PDB file of C-alpha atoms in Angstrom:
ATOM      1  CA  MET A 771       9.252 -60.892 -59.031  1.00 53.00           C
ATOM      2  CA  SER A 772       7.416 -64.205 -58.214  1.00 71.00           C
ATOM      3  CA  LYS A 773       9.643 -67.458 -57.851  1.00 89.00           C
ATOM      4  CA  THR A 774      10.132 -69.748 -60.602  1.00 95.00           C
ATOM      5  CA  LYS A 775       9.577 -73.434 -60.019  1.00 97.00           C
ATOM      6  CA  LEU A 776      11.410 -76.183 -62.045  1.00 96.00           C
ATOM      7  CA  THR A 777      10.096 -80.050 -61.312  1.00 97.00           C
ATOM      8  CA  ILE A 778      12.339 -82.997 -62.835  1.00 96.00           C
ATOM      9  CA  ASN A 779       9.787 -85.255 -63.900  1.00 94.00           C
ATOM     10  CA  ARG A 780      10.062 -89.084 -63.160  1.00 92.00           C
ATOM     11  CA  ASN A 781      10.791 -90.410 -67.025  1.00 92.00           C
ATOM     12  CA  GLY A 782      10.060 -87.352 -68.510  1.00 91.00           C
ATOM     13  CA  SER A 783      10.256 -83.511 -68.709  1.00 94.00           C
ATOM     14  CA  ILE A 784      11.418 -80.694 -66.691  1.00 96.00           C
ATOM     15  CA  LYS A 785       8.321 -78.626 -65.788  1.00 97.00           C
ATOM     16  CA  ILE A 786       9.054 -75.213 -65.402  1.00 97.00           C
ATOM     17  CA  GLU A 787       6.261 -72.792 -63.847  1.00 97.00           C
ATOM     18  CA  GLY A 788       6.021 -69.019 -62.813  1.00 95.00           C
ATOM     19  CA  ASP A 789       7.655 -65.663 -64.319  1.00 94.00           C
ATOM     20  CA  PHE A 790      10.241 -66.736 -66.708  1.00 95.00           C
ATOM     21  CA  GLU A 791      11.776 -66.160 -70.381  1.00 96.00           C
ATOM     22  CA  ILE A 792      13.815 -68.656 -72.283  1.00 97.00           C
ATOM     23  CA  THR A 793      16.778 -67.889 -74.233  1.00 97.00           C
ATOM     24  CA  ASP A 794      18.906 -69.482 -76.832  1.00 97.00           C
ATOM     25  CA  CYS A 795      22.622 -69.560 -76.541  1.00 97.00           C
ATOM     26  CA  GLU A 796      22.923 -66.139 -78.430  1.00 98.00           C
ATOM     27  CA  GLY A 797      20.633 -64.461 -75.841  1.00 97.00           C
ATOM     28  CA  LYS A 798      17.454 -64.418 -78.367  1.00 98.00           C
ATOM     29  CA  VAL A 799      14.202 -64.968 -76.581  1.00 98.00           C
ATOM     30  CA  TYR A 800      11.616 -67.706 -77.556  1.00 97.00           C
ATOM     31  CA  GLY A 801       8.039 -66.600 -78.089  1.00 97.00           C
ATOM     32  CA  LEU A 802       6.329 -68.477 -75.169  1.00 96.00           C
ATOM     33  CA  GLU A 803       2.865 -66.763 -76.137  1.00 96.00           C
ATOM     34  CA  GLY A 804       1.936 -65.879 -72.404  1.00 94.00           C
ATOM     35  CA  ARG A 805       2.875 -69.668 -71.436  1.00 95.00           C
ATOM     36  CA  THR A 806       3.278 -69.454 -67.423  1.00 95.00           C
ATOM     37  CA  ALA A 807       4.227 -73.584 -67.547  1.00 97.00           C
ATOM     38  CA  LEU A 808       5.716 -75.742 -69.957  1.00 97.00           C
ATOM     39  CA  GLY A 809       7.837 -78.786 -70.286  1.00 97.00           C
ATOM     40  CA  LEU A 810      11.638 -78.887 -71.480  1.00 97.00           C
ATOM     41  CA  CYS A 811      13.243 -81.977 -73.077  1.00 95.00           C
ATOM     42  CA  ARG A 812      15.419 -83.980 -70.833  1.00 94.00           C
ATOM     43  CA  CYS A 813      15.596 -86.769 -73.058  1.00 92.00           C
ATOM     44  CA  GLY A 814      16.770 -85.521 -76.410  1.00 91.00           C
ATOM     45  CA  LEU A 815      14.017 -87.392 -78.268  1.00 91.00           C
ATOM     46  CA  SER A 816      11.767 -84.149 -78.965  1.00 94.00           C
ATOM     47  CA  ALA A 817      11.223 -83.168 -82.380  1.00 95.00           C
ATOM     48  CA  ASN A 818      10.519 -79.487 -80.839  1.00 94.00           C
ATOM     49  CA  LYS A 819      13.744 -79.040 -78.692  1.00 95.00           C
ATOM     50  CA  PRO A 820      14.147 -77.621 -76.110  1.00 96.00           C
ATOM     51  CA  PHE A 821      10.368 -78.213 -75.494  1.00 97.00           C
ATOM     52  CA  CYS A 822       9.205 -81.311 -74.544  1.00 95.00           C
ATOM     53  CA  ASP A 823       6.587 -82.882 -77.030  1.00 94.00           C
ATOM     54  CA  GLY A 824       6.103 -86.520 -75.452  1.00 92.00           C
ATOM     55  CA  SER A 825       8.719 -88.229 -77.541  1.00 91.00           C
ATOM     56  CA  HIS A 826       9.950 -89.455 -74.510  1.00 91.00           C
ATOM     57  CA  ARG A 827       7.323 -92.056 -73.557  1.00 88.00           C
ATOM     58  CA  ASN A 828       8.401 -95.487 -73.165  1.00 83.00           C
ATOM     59  CA  GLY A 829      12.131 -94.728 -74.357  1.00 83.00           C
ATOM     60  CA  PHE A 830      13.581 -92.497 -71.408  1.00 87.00           C
ATOM     61  CA  GLU A 831      14.085 -93.715 -67.714  1.00 90.00           C
ATOM     62  CA  HIS A 832      15.261 -91.653 -64.769  1.00 90.00           C
ATOM     63  CA  GLU A 833      13.743 -91.691 -61.543  1.00 89.00           C
ATOM     64  CA  SER A 834      14.351 -88.219 -60.035  1.00 90.00           C
ATOM     65  CA  ALA A 835      15.230 -87.851 -56.220  1.00 93.00           C
ATOM     66  CA  ALA A 836      16.354 -84.729 -54.648  1.00 95.00           C
ATOM     67  CA  PHE A 837      20.014 -84.633 -53.143  1.00 93.00           C
ATOM     68  CA  ASP A 838      22.392 -82.121 -51.807  1.00 95.00           C
ATOM     69  CA  LEU A 839      24.718 -80.685 -53.917  1.00 94.00           C
ATOM     70  CA  PRO A 840      28.310 -80.143 -51.936  1.00 95.00           C
ATOM     71  CA  PRO A 841      29.394 -76.705 -50.731  1.00 95.00           C
ATOM     72  CA  MET A 842      30.390 -74.404 -53.362  1.00 94.00           C
ATOM     73  CA  LYS A 843      34.363 -74.249 -53.513  1.00 93.00           C
ATOM     74  CA  ALA A 844      35.788 -70.785 -52.257  1.00 90.00           C
ATOM     75  CA  LYS A 845      36.882 -68.786 -54.889  1.00 84.00           C
TER      76      LYS A 845
END
């Protein structure tokens, strides 16, 4: 299986690229029509959620910067 890459865009969507499927909370699969890259809404303004439609322009600000999460807690 190929690696899936998610990019947190500055002031915008989450770009997902690679071999993936997206399901709703009940496990139903979204029909992506063969797409291997698309944007997921991060601002909550899209009329096409969970997908980005560009509604965030001039209304959503978040400077993404990578950081390390703390170690996982032992079970």
